[in-house]
Short mmCIF file of C-alpha atoms and ligand atoms in Angstrom, two decimals:
data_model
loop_
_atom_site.label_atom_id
_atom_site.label_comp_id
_atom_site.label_asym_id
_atom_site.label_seq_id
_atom_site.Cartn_x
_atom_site.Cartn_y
_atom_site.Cartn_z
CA UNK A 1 -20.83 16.72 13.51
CA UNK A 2 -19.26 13.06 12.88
CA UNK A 3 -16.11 12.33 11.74
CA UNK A 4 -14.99 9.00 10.50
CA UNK A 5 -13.79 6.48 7.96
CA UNK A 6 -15.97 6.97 4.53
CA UNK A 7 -13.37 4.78 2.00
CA UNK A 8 -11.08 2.17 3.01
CA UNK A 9 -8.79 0.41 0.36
CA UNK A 10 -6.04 -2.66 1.14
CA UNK A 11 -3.01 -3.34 -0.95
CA UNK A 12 -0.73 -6.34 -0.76
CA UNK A 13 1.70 -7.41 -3.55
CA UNK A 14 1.79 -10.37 -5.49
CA UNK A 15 3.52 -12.91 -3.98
CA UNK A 16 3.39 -15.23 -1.03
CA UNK A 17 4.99 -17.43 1.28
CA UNK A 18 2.98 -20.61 2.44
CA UNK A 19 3.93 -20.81 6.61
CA UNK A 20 3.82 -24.71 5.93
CA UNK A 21 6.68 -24.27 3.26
CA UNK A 22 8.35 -22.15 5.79
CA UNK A 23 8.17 -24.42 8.77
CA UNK A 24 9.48 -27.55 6.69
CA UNK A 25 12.21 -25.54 5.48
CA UNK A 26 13.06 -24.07 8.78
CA UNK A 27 12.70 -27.50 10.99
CA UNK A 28 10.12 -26.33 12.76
CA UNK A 29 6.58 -28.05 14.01
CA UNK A 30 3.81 -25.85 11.03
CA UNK A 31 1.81 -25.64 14.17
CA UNK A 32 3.95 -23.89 15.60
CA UNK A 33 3.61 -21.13 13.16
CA UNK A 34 -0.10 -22.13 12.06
CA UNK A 35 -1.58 -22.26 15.39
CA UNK A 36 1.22 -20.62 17.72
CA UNK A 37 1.91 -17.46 15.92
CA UNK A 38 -1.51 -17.53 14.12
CA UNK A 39 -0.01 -17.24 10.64
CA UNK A 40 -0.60 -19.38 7.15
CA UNK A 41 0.81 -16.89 4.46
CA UNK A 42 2.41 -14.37 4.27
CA UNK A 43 2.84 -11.43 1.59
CA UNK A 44 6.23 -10.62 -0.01
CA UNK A 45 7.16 -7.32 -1.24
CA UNK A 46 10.04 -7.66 -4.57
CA UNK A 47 12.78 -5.07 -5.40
CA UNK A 48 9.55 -3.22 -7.11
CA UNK A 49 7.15 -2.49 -4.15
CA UNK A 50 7.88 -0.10 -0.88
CA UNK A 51 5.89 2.34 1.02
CA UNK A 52 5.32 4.68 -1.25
CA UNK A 53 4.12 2.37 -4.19
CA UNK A 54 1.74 0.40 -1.88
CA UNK A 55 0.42 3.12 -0.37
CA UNK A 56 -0.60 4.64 -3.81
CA UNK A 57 -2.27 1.21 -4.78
CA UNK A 58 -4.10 1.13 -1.52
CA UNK A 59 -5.47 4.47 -2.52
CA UNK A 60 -6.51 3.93 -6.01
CA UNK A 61 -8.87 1.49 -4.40
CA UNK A 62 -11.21 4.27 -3.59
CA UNK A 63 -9.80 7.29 -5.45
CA UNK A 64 -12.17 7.52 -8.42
CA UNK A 65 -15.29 7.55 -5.92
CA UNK A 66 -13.96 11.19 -4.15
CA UNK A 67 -13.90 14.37 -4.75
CA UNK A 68 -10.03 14.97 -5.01
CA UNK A 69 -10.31 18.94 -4.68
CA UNK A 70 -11.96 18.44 -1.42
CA UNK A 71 -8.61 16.84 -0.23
CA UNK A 72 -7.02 19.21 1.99
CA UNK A 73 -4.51 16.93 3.95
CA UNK A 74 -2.20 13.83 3.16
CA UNK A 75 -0.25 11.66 5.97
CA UNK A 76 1.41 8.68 5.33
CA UNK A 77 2.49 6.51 8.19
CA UNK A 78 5.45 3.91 7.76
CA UNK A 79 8.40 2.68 9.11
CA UNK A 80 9.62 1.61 5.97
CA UNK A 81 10.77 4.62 4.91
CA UNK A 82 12.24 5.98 1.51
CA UNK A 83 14.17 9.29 2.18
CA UNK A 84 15.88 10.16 4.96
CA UNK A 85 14.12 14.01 4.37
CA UNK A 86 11.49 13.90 1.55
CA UNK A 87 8.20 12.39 2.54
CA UNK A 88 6.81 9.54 1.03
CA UNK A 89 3.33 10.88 0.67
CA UNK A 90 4.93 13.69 -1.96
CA UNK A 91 5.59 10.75 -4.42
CA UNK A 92 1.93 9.49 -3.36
CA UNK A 93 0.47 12.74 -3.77
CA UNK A 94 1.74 13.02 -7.17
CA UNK A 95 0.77 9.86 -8.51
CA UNK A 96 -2.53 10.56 -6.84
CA UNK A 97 -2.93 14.06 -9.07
CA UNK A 98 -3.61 15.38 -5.78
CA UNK A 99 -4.28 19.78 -5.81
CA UNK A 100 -0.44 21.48 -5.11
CA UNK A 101 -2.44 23.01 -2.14
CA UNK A 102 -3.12 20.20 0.08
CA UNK A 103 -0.94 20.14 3.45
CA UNK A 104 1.23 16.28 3.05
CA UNK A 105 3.62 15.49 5.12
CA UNK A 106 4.78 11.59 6.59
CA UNK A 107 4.77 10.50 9.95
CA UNK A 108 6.56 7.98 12.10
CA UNK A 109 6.15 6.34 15.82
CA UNK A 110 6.16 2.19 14.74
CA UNK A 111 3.28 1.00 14.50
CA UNK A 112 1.84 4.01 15.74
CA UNK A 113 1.77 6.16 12.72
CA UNK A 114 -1.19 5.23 11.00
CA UNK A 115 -3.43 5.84 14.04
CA UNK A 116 -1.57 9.12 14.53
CA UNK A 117 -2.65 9.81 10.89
CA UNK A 118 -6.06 9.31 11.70
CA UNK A 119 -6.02 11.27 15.12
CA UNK A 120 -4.68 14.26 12.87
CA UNK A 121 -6.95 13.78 10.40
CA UNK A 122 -10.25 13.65 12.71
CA UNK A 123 -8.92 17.13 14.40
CA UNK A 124 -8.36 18.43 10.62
CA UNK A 125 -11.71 17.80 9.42
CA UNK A 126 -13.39 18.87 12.73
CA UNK A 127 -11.92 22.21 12.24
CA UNK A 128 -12.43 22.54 7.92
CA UNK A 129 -15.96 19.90 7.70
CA UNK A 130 -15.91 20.74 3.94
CA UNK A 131 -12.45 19.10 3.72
CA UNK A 132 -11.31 15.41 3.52
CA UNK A 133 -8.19 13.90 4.48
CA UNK A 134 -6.19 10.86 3.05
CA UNK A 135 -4.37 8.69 5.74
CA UNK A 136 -1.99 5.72 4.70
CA UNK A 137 0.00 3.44 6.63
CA UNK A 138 2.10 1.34 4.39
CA UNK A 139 4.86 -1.41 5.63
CA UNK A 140 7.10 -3.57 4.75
CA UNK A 141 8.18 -6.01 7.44
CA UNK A 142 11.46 -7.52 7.62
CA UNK A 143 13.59 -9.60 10.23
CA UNK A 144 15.18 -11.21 7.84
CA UNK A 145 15.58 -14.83 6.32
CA UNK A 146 16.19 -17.36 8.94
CA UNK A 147 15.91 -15.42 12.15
CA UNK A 148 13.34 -15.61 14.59
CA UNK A 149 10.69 -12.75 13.58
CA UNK A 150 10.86 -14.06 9.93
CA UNK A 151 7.37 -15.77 10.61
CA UNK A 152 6.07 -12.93 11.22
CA UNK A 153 7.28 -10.56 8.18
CA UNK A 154 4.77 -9.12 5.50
CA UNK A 155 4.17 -6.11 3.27
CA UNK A 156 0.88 -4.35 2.22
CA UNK A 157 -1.07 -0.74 3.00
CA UNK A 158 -4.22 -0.20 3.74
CA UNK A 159 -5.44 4.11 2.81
CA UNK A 160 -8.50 5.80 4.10
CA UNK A 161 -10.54 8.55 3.37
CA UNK A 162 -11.43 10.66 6.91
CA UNK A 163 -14.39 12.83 6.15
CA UNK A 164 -17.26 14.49 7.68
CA UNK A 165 -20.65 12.27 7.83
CA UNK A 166 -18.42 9.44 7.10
CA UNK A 167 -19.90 6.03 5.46
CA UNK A 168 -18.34 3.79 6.92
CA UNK A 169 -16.83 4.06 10.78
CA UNK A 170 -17.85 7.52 13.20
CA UNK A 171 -15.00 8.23 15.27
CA UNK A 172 -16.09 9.20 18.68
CA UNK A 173 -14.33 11.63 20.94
CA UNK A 174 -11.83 10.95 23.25
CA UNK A 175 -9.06 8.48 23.44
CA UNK A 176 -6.50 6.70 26.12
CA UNK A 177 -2.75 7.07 25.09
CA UNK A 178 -0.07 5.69 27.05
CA UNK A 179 4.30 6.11 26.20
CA UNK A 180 6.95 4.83 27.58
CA UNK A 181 10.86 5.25 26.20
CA UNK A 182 11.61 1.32 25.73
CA UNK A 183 13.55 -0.66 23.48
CA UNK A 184 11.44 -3.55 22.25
CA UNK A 185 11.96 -2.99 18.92
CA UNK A 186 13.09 -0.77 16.27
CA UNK A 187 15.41 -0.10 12.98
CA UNK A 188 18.95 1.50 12.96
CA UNK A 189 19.40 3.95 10.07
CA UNK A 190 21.74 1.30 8.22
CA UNK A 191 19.53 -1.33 8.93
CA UNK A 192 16.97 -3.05 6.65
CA UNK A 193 15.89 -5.56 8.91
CA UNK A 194 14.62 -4.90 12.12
CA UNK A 195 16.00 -5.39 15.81
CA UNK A 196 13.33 -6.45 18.16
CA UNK A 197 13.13 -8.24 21.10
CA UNK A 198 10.10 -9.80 20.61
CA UNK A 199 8.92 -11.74 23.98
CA UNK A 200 9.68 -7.87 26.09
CA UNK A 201 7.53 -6.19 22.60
CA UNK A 202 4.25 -9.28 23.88
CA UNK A 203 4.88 -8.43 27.48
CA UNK A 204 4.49 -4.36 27.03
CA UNK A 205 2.16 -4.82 24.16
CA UNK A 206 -0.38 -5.86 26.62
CA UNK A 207 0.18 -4.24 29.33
CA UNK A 208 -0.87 -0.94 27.73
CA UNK A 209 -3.40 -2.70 26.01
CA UNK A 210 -4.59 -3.34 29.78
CA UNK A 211 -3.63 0.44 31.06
CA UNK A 212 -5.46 1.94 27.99
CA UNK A 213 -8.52 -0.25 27.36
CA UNK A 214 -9.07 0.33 31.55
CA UNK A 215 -8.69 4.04 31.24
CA UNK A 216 -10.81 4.79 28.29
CA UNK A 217 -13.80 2.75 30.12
CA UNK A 218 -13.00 4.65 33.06
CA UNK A 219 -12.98 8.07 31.17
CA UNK A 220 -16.34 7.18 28.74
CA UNK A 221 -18.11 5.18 31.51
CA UNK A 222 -18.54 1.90 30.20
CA UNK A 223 -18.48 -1.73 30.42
CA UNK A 224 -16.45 -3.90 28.31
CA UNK A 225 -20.04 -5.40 27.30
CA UNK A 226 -20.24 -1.90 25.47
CA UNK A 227 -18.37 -3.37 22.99
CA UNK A 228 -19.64 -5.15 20.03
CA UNK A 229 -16.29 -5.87 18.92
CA UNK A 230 -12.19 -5.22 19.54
CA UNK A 231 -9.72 -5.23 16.93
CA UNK A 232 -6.35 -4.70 17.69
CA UNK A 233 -2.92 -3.89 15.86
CA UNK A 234 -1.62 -7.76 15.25
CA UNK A 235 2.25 -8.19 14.07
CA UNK A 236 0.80 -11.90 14.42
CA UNK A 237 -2.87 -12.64 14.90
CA UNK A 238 -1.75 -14.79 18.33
CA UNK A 239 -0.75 -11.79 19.72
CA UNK A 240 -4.22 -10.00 19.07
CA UNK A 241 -5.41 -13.21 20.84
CA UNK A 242 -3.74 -12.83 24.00
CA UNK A 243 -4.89 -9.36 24.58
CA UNK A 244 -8.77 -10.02 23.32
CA UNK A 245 -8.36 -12.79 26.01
CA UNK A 246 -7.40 -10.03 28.68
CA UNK A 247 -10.32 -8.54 27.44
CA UNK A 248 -12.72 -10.65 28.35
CA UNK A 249 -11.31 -11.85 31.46
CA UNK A 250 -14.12 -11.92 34.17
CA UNK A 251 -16.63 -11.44 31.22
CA UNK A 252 -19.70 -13.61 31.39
CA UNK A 253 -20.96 -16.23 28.47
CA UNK A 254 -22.56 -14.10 26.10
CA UNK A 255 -19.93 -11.22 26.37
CA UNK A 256 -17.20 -13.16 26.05
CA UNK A 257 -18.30 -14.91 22.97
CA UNK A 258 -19.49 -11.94 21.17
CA UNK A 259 -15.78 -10.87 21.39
CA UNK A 260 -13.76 -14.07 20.52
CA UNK A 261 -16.21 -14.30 17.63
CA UNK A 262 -15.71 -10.44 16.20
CA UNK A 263 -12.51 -11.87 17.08
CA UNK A 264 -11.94 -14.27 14.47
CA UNK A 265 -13.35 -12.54 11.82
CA UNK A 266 -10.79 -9.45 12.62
CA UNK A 267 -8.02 -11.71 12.12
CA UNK A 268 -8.81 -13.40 8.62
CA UNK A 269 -6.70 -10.72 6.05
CA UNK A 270 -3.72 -10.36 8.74
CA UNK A 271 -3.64 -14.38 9.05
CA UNK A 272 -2.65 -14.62 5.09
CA UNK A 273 -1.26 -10.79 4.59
CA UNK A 274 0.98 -10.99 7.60
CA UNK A 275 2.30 -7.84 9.30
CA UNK A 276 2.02 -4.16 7.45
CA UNK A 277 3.05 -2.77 10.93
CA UNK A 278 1.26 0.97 10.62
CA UNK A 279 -1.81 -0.71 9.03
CA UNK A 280 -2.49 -3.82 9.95
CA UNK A 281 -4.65 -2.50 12.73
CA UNK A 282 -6.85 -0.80 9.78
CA UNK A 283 -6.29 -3.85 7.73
CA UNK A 284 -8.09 -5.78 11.42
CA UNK A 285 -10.76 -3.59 10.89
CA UNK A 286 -11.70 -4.34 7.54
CA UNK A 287 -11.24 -7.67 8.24
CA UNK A 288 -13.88 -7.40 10.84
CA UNK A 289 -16.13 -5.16 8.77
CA UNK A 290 -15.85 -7.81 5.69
CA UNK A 291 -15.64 -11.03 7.83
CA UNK A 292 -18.29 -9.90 10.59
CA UNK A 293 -21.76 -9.18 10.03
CA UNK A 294 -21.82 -6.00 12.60
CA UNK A 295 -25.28 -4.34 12.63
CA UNK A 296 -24.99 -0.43 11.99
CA UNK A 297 -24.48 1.72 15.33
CA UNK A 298 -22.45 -1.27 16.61
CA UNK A 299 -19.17 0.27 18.98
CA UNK A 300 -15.83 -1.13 17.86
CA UNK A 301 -12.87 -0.42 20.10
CA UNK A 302 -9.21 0.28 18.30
CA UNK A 303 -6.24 -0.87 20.25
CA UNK A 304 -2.81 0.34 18.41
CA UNK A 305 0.37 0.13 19.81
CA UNK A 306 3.76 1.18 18.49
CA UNK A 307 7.01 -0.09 19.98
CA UNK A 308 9.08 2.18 21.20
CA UNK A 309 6.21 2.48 22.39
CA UNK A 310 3.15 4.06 22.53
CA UNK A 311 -0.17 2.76 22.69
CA UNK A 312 -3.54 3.81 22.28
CA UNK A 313 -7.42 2.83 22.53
CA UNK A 314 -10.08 4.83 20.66
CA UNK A 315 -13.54 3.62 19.56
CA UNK A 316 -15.66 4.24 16.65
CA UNK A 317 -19.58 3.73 15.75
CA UNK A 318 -20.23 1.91 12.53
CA UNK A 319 -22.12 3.87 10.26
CA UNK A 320 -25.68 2.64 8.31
CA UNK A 321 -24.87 0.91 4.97
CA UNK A 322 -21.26 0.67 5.73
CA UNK A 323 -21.21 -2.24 3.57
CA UNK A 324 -21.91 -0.77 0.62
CA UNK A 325 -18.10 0.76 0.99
CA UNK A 326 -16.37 -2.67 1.17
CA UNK A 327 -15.96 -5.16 -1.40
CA UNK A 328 -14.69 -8.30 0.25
CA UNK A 329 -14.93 -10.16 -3.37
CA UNK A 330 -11.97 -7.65 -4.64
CA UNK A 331 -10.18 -8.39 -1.61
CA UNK A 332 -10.15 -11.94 -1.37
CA UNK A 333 -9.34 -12.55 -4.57
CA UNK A 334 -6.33 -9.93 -4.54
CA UNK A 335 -4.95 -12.66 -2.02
CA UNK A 336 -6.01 -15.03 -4.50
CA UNK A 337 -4.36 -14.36 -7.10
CA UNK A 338 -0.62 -13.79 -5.52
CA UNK A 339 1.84 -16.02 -6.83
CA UNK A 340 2.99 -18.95 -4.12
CA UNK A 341 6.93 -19.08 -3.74
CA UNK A 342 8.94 -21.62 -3.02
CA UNK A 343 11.22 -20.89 0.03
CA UNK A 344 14.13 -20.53 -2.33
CA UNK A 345 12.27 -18.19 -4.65
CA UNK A 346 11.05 -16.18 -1.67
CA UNK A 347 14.85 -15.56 -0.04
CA UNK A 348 16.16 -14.77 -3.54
CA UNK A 349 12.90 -12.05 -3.43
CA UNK A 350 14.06 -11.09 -0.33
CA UNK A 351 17.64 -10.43 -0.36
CA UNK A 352 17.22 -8.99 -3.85
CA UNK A 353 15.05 -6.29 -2.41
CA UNK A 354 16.98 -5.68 0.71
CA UNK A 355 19.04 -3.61 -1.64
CA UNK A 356 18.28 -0.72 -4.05
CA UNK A 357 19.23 -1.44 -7.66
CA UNK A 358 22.12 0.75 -9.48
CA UNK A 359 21.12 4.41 -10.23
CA UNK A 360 20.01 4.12 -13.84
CA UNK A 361 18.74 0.84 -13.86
CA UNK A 362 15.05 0.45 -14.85
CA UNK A 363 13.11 -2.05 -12.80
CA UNK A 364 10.27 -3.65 -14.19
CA UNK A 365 7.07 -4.94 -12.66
CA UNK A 366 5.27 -8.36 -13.09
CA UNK A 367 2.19 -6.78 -11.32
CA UNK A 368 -1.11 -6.93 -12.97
CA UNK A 369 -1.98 -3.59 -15.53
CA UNK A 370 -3.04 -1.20 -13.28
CA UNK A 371 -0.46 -1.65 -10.46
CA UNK A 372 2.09 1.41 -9.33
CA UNK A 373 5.62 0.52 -8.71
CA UNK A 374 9.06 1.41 -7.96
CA UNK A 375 11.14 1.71 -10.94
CA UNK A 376 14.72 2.32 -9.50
CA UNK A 377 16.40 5.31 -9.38
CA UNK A 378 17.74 7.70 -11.90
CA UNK A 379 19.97 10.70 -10.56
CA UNK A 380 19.29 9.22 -7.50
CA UNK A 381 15.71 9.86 -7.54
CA UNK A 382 13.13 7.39 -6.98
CA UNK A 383 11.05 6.83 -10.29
CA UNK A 384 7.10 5.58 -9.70
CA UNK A 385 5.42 4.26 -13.02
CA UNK A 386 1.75 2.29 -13.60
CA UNK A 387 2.07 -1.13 -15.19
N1 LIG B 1 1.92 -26.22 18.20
C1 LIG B 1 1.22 -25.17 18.67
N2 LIG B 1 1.80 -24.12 19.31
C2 LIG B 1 3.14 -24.11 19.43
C3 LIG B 1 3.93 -25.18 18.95
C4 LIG B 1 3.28 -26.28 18.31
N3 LIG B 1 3.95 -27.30 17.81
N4 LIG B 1 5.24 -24.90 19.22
C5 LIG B 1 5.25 -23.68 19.85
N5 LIG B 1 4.00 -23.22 19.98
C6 LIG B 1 3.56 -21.95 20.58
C7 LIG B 1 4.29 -21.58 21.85
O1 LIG B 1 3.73 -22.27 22.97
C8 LIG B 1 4.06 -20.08 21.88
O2 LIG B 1 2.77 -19.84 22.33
P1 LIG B 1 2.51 -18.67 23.43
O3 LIG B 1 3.01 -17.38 22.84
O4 LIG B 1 1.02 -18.68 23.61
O5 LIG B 1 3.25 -19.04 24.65
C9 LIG B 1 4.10 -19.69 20.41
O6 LIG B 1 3.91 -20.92 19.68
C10 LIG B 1 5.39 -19.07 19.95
O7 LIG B 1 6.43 -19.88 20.36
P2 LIG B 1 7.80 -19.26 20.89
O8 LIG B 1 8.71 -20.38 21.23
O9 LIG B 1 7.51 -18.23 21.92
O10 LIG B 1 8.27 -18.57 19.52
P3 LIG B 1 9.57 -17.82 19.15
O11 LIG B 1 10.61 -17.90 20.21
O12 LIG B 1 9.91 -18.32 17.80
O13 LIG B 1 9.13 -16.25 19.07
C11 LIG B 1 7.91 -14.30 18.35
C12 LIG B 1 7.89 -15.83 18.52
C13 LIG B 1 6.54 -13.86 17.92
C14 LIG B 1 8.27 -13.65 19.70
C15 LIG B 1 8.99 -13.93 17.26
O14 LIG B 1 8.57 -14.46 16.04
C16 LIG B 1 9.17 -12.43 17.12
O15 LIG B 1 9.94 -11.83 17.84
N6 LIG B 1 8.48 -11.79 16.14
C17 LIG B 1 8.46 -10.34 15.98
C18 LIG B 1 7.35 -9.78 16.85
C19 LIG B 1 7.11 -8.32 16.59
O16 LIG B 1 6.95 -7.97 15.46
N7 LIG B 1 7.08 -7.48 17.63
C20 LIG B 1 7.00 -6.06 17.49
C21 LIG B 1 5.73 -5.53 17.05
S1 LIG B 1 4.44 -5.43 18.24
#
C-alpha cells in the first residue's frame, strides 16, 4: 500500500516587504540580498496572524475536498508557538470542525517539525489505511528589524493531507536522519526574535545534507542520477543552492542540469514568501510541483534540516495526475495580491506584533472575507474568528 501527500494548501498573509526597499533602507548593495541571499520579497505576518491562524488558512485550502470523519490524526509543527502547554493544532482543530475523536497534538524540533509530522503521519496511516492525517507546519520568522537575519524573515504555512493511495506525492520507505546537540540557532522562552548564528547554521546545514543524502543512496542503492529532482528546506533560497550544488558535484552534463533546473523552479514561492521555517521545505515542493513540469513516477528527494539540529533525507514518487491537486493560479495570485510596505510601515507591523495586545482588546483583520485570524485575548485566552 502507498502512502503519500493527496492535498497540499499554502498560506501567506497579506503583506510584503520588497528586498530592494530593504537594501536601500539598510545601506546595503540589493544584490546582495537579490542575488546573495536569493530573496526579492518577503511576507509579513501583523499583530493578527500566528501559527495557529495560518495554519488553519493553509488548511481550508483543501478542506472542503476531504472526508473530515476519516481524519484520525492532527500535528502541527512550529516554532512559533502560542502556549507554553496547549497545542496549537486544538485551536486548528476546532476551527477545522474536526471529530472530538481524532488524536492532535503539536510538535517541535526547528525546522524539523513539519517533516516529523509527516514521518508520523505515514506510520499512522500505514497502520489505520482507512484513516487520513492532517500535518501543518506554520512559522513565523523573526530576527528582528535591523539585524543581520532580518533578510531572511517571513511568515506563511503550508497543510497537507497524508492518506493512503495518495494523489499527489507516494512516500517511499526508508529515510537517513542524522542529530547532533549544537547551537546554531534557536529561541529563548522570553524571546520573540531568534538567536542564530547563521554562517555555523550554512556550515552544518550542509554537512548533513552531505552525511544524509550519501547514506540514503547507500541504504536504497542508487545514483544521484535517480533523482529527477531535490528540494530542500531553504531559510533563503541561496542556501538551497549551495547544497543542490554539493549535489551534483562530479555529476555529468545532463544530470547536473536536470537538477539546477528542478532547482529553480523549487525555489520560486520561497524567493517572494521568504522563510516559514517548518514548511518551507513543503512550500519547495509545491513550488517544484507548480513551477516544474515533472512527469508522473518521477523520484523527488526531501532534504529537511532543523537547527539544533537534525536533519533528514527521504524521497517520494509523484503520483499520476498530481496536477489536478495544485492550483498554481490561486497561488500566485495570493502573492499577488499582498499589500507592498514601505520599510517604515513594515517595522511599525513588526514591532506591533512582537507583542500581544491587552487582554480584552478585540483585534481586527484587514484580510480578505474568508481569512481566519487572531483576535486577541479575552481571559487570557486566545480568540480565532473568520473575516
Ligand atoms: N552581489 C551579489 N552577492 C553578494 C553581494 C553583492 N553585492 N554582496 C554580498 N554577496 C553575497 C556574499 O558573497 C555571500 O555569498 P556566499 O554565501 O555564497 O558566500 C552572500 O551574499 C551573503 O553575504 P554575507 O556577507 O555572508 O551575509 P551576512 O553576513 O549578511 O549573513 C546570513 C547572511 C544568511 C548568514 C544571515 O542573514 C543569517 O544569519 N540569516 C539567518 C539564517 C538562518 O535562518 N539560519 C537558520 C536556519 S537553517
Amino acid at each position: 500500500m502507498q502512502v503519500g501527500i493527496d492535498k497540499i494548501g499554502l498560506f501567506t498573509p497579506n503583506k510584503y516587504v520588497d528586498m530592494v526597499d530593504l537594501a536601500h533602507a539598510r545601506n546595503q548593495d540589493p544584490n546582495k540580498f537579490l542575488i546573495g541571499i536569493g530573496q526579492s520579497e518577503m511576507s509579513v505576518a501583523d499583530q493578527t496572524q500566528d501559527a495557529v491562524s495560518m495554519g488553519i488558512n493553509a488548511t481550508m485550502k483543501y478542506i472542503d475536498r476531504i472526508d473530515k470523519d476519516k481524519v484520525g490524526l492532527l500535528v502541527l509543527g512550529t516554532e512559533s508557538g502560542i502556549d507554553q502547554s496547549k497545542s496549537a493544532s486544538l485551536f486548528v482543530k476546532t476551527a477545522l470542525k474536526l471529530k472530538p475523536e481524532v488524536r492532535t497534538f503539536e510538535v517541535k524540533e526547528a525546522c524539523f517539525g513539519l517533516t516529523a509530522a509527516v514521518m508520523i503521519a505515514r506510520d499512522f496511516v500505514r497502520v489505520h489505511p482507512d484513516q487520513t492525517a492532517i500535518v501543518i507546519g506554520s512559522d513565523i520568522a523573526r530576527y528582528g528589524v535591523n539585524t543581520g537575519g532580518e533578510v531572511t524573515q517571513g511568515a506563511g504555512s503550508v497543510s497537507m493531507l497524508i492518506k493512503a493511495d495518495p494523489k499527489i506525492l507516494a512516500l517511499n520507505d526508508g529515510h537517513s536522519a542524522y542529530s547532533e546537540d549544537i547551537n546554531d540557532f534557536w529561541r529563548p522562552n522570553a524571546s520573540r526574535v531568534a538567536m542564530v548564528d547563521g554562517k555555523y547554521s550554512t556550515q552544518v546545514y550542509l554537512d548533513f545534507f552531505k552525511k544524509t543524502f550519501n547514506d540514503y543512496k547507500k541504504q536504497k542503492n542508487l545514483e544521484t542520477s535517480a533523482f529527477d529532482a531535490i528540494v530542500y528546506h531553504l531559510p533563503f533560497t541561496k542556501m538551497g543552492l549551495k547544497a543542490n550544488r554539493i549535489a551534483v558535484e562530479d555529476q555529468d552534463q545532463a544530470v547536473t542540469e536536470n537538477l539546477e533546473t528542478s532547482f529553480e523552479a523549487s525555489k520560486q514561492l520561497s524567493r517572494r514568501v521568504g522563510n516559514i521555517y517548518t514548511a518551507s521545505l513543503y512550500m519547495s515542493l509545491l513550488s517544484l510541483l507548480e513551477n516544474g513540469n515533472l512527469a508522473a513516477g518521477s523520484l523527488i528527494g526531501l532534504f529537511s534540516y532543523g537547527s539544533g539540529a537534525m536533519g533528514e533525507f527521504y524521497s517520494g514518487s509523484l503520483v499520476e495526475g498530481y496536477e489536478k491537486e495544485i492550483d498554481q493560479i490561486k497561488d500566485q495570485a495570493m502573492l499577488d495580491h499582498r499589500k507592498k510596505l514601505t520599510i517604515s510601515e513594515y517595522e511599525d507591523v513588526f514591532n506591533t506584533a512582537l507583542e500581544d495586545p491587552e487582554d480584552g482588546v478585540v483585534l481586527e483583520s484587514d484580510d480578505k472575507e474568508g481569512t481566519w485570524y487572531f483576535a486577541g485575548t479575552q481571559g487570557h485566552v486566545r480568540q480565532y474568528k473568520v473575516k
